[in-house]
C-alpha positions as semicolon CSV with decimal commas, in nm:
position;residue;x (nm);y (nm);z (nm)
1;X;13,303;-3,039;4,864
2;X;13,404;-3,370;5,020
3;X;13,173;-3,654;5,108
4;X;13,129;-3,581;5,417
5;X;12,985;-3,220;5,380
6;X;12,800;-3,347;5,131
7;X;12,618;-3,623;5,371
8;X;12,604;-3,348;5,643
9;X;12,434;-3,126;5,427
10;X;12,170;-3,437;5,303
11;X;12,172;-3,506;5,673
12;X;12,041;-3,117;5,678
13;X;11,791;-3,220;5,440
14;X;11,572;-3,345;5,780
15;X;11,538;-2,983;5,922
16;X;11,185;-2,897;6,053
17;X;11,213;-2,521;5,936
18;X;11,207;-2,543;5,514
19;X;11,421;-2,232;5,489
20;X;11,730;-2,455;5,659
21;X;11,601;-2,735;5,423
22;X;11,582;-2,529;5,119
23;X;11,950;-2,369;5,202
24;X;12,107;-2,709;5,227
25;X;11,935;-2,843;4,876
26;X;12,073;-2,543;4,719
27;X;12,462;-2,604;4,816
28;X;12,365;-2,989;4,722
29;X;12,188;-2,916;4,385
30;X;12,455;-2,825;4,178
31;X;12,611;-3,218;4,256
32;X;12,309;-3,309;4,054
33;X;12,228;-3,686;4,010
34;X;12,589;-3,736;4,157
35;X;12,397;-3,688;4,513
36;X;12,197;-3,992;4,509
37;X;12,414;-4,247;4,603
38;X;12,424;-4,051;4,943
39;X;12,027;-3,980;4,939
40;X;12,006;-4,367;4,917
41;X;12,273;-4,388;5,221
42;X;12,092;-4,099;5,400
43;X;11,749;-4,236;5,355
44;X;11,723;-4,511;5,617
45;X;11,919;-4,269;5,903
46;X;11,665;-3,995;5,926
47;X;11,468;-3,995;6,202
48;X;11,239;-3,726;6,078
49;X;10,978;-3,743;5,809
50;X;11,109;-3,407;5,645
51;X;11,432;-3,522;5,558
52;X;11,289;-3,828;5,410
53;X;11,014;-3,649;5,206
54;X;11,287;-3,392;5,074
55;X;11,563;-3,660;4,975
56;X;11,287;-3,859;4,768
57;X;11,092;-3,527;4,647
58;X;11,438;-3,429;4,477
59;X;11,498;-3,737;4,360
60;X;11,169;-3,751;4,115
61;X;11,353;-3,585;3,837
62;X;11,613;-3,836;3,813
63;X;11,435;-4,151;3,831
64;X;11,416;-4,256;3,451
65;X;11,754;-4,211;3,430
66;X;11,967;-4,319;3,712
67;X;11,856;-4,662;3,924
68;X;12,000;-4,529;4,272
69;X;11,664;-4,263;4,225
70;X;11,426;-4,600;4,116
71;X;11,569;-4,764;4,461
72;X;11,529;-4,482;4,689
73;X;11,177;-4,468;4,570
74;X;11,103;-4,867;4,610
75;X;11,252;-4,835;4,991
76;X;11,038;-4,532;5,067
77;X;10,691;-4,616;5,019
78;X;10,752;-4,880;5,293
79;X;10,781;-4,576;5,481
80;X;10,565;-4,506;5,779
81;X;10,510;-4,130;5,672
82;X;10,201;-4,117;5,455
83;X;10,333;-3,802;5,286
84;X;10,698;-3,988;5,201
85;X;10,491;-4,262;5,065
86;X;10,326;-4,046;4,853
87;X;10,603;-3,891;4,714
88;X;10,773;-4,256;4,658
89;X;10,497;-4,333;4,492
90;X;10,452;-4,010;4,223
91;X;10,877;-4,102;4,225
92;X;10,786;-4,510;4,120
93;X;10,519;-4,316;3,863
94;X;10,743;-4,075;3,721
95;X;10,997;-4,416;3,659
96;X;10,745;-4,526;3,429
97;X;10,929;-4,842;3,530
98;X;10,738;-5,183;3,527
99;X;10,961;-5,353;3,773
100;X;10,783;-5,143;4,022
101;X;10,412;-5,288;3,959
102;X;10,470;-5,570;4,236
103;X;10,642;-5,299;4,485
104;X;10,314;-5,085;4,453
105;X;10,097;-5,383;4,428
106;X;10,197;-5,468;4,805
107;X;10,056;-5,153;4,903
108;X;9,707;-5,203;4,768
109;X;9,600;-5,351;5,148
110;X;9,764;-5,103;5,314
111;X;9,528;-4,960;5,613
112;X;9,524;-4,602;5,500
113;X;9,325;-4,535;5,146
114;X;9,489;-4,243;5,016
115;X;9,857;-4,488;5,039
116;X;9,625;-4,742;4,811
117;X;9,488;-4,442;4,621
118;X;9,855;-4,330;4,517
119;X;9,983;-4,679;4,470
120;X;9,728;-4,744;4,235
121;X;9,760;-4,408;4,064
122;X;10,148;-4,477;4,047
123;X;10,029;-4,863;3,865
124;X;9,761;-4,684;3,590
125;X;10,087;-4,428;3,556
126;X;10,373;-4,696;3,463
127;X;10,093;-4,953;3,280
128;X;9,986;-4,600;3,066
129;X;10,323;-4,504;3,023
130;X;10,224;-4,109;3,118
131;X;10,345;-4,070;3,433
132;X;10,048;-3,745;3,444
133;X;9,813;-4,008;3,576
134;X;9,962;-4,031;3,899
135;X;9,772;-3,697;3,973
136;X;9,516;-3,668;3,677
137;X;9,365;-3,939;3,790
138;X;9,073;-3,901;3,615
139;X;9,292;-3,886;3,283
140;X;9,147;-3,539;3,195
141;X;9,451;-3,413;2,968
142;X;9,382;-3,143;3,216
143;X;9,663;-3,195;3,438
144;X;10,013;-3,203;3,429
145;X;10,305;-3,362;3,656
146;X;10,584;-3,118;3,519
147;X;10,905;-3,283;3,627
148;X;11,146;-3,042;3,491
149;X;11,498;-3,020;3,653
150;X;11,508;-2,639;3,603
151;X;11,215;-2,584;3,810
152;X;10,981;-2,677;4,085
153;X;10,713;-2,916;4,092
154;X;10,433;-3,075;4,250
């Protein structure tokens, strides 16, 4: 695959119907982290929230590990999508990386609650180091953010 199937095929990453999104992440999965650097190029050029949410939803898994995933994640929860911020921010939570405390921090006035809700789930996450928090956010133990490459997740 060259790069330019593979940005058409993260470019098909934006289709409304899932099965069409679903059948372009599977010809893109086996690139593994090797795909980011185009998510990250990708990102900005989608018009539709659905090919933003998918590009940083995928991108979860990797973002301990590989910066180009950490980046992607401090770009979109700028976004105006509430559901791509979201995702950014379980992403930015996931990182358990502190350089993304003042990122999330800026979102703490933002107009809609559940955006400051996740933000400051995504903060107790990275300051607790267990990125669980971000949705047992009533640190139960009872629930789990499985980020697990082999699988899906929330």
């Amino acid at each position: 695959m060259n790069e330019d199937d593979i940005r058409n095929l993260v470019q098909s990453l934006e289709a409304t119907k899932q099965s069409n999104e679903e059948a372009a992440w599977e010809k893109l999965k086996p690139l593994g982290p090797k795909v980011l650097p185009y998510f990250l190029e990708c990102y900005s050029k989608m018009k539709k929230w659905q090919g933003r949410v998918s590009i940083v939803f995928h991108s979860i898994k990797w973002a301990r590990e590989y910066d180009d995933a950490f980046k992607l994640g401090i770009q979109a929860i700028d976004d105006k999508s509430k559901i791509v911020r979201y995702r950014a921010c379980m992403l930015l939570a996931y990182s358990l990386n502190e350089e993304a405390i003042p990122h999330l921090e800026k979102l703490l006035n933002h107009s809609d609650k559940e955006t400051v809700a996740d933000a400051n789930a995504a903060i107790d996450s990275i300051q607790h180091k267990n990125h669980n928090y971000f949705i047992d956010r009533d640190h139960s133990g009872k629930v789990f953010l499985n980020v697990n490459a082999d699988s899906n997740y929330i």
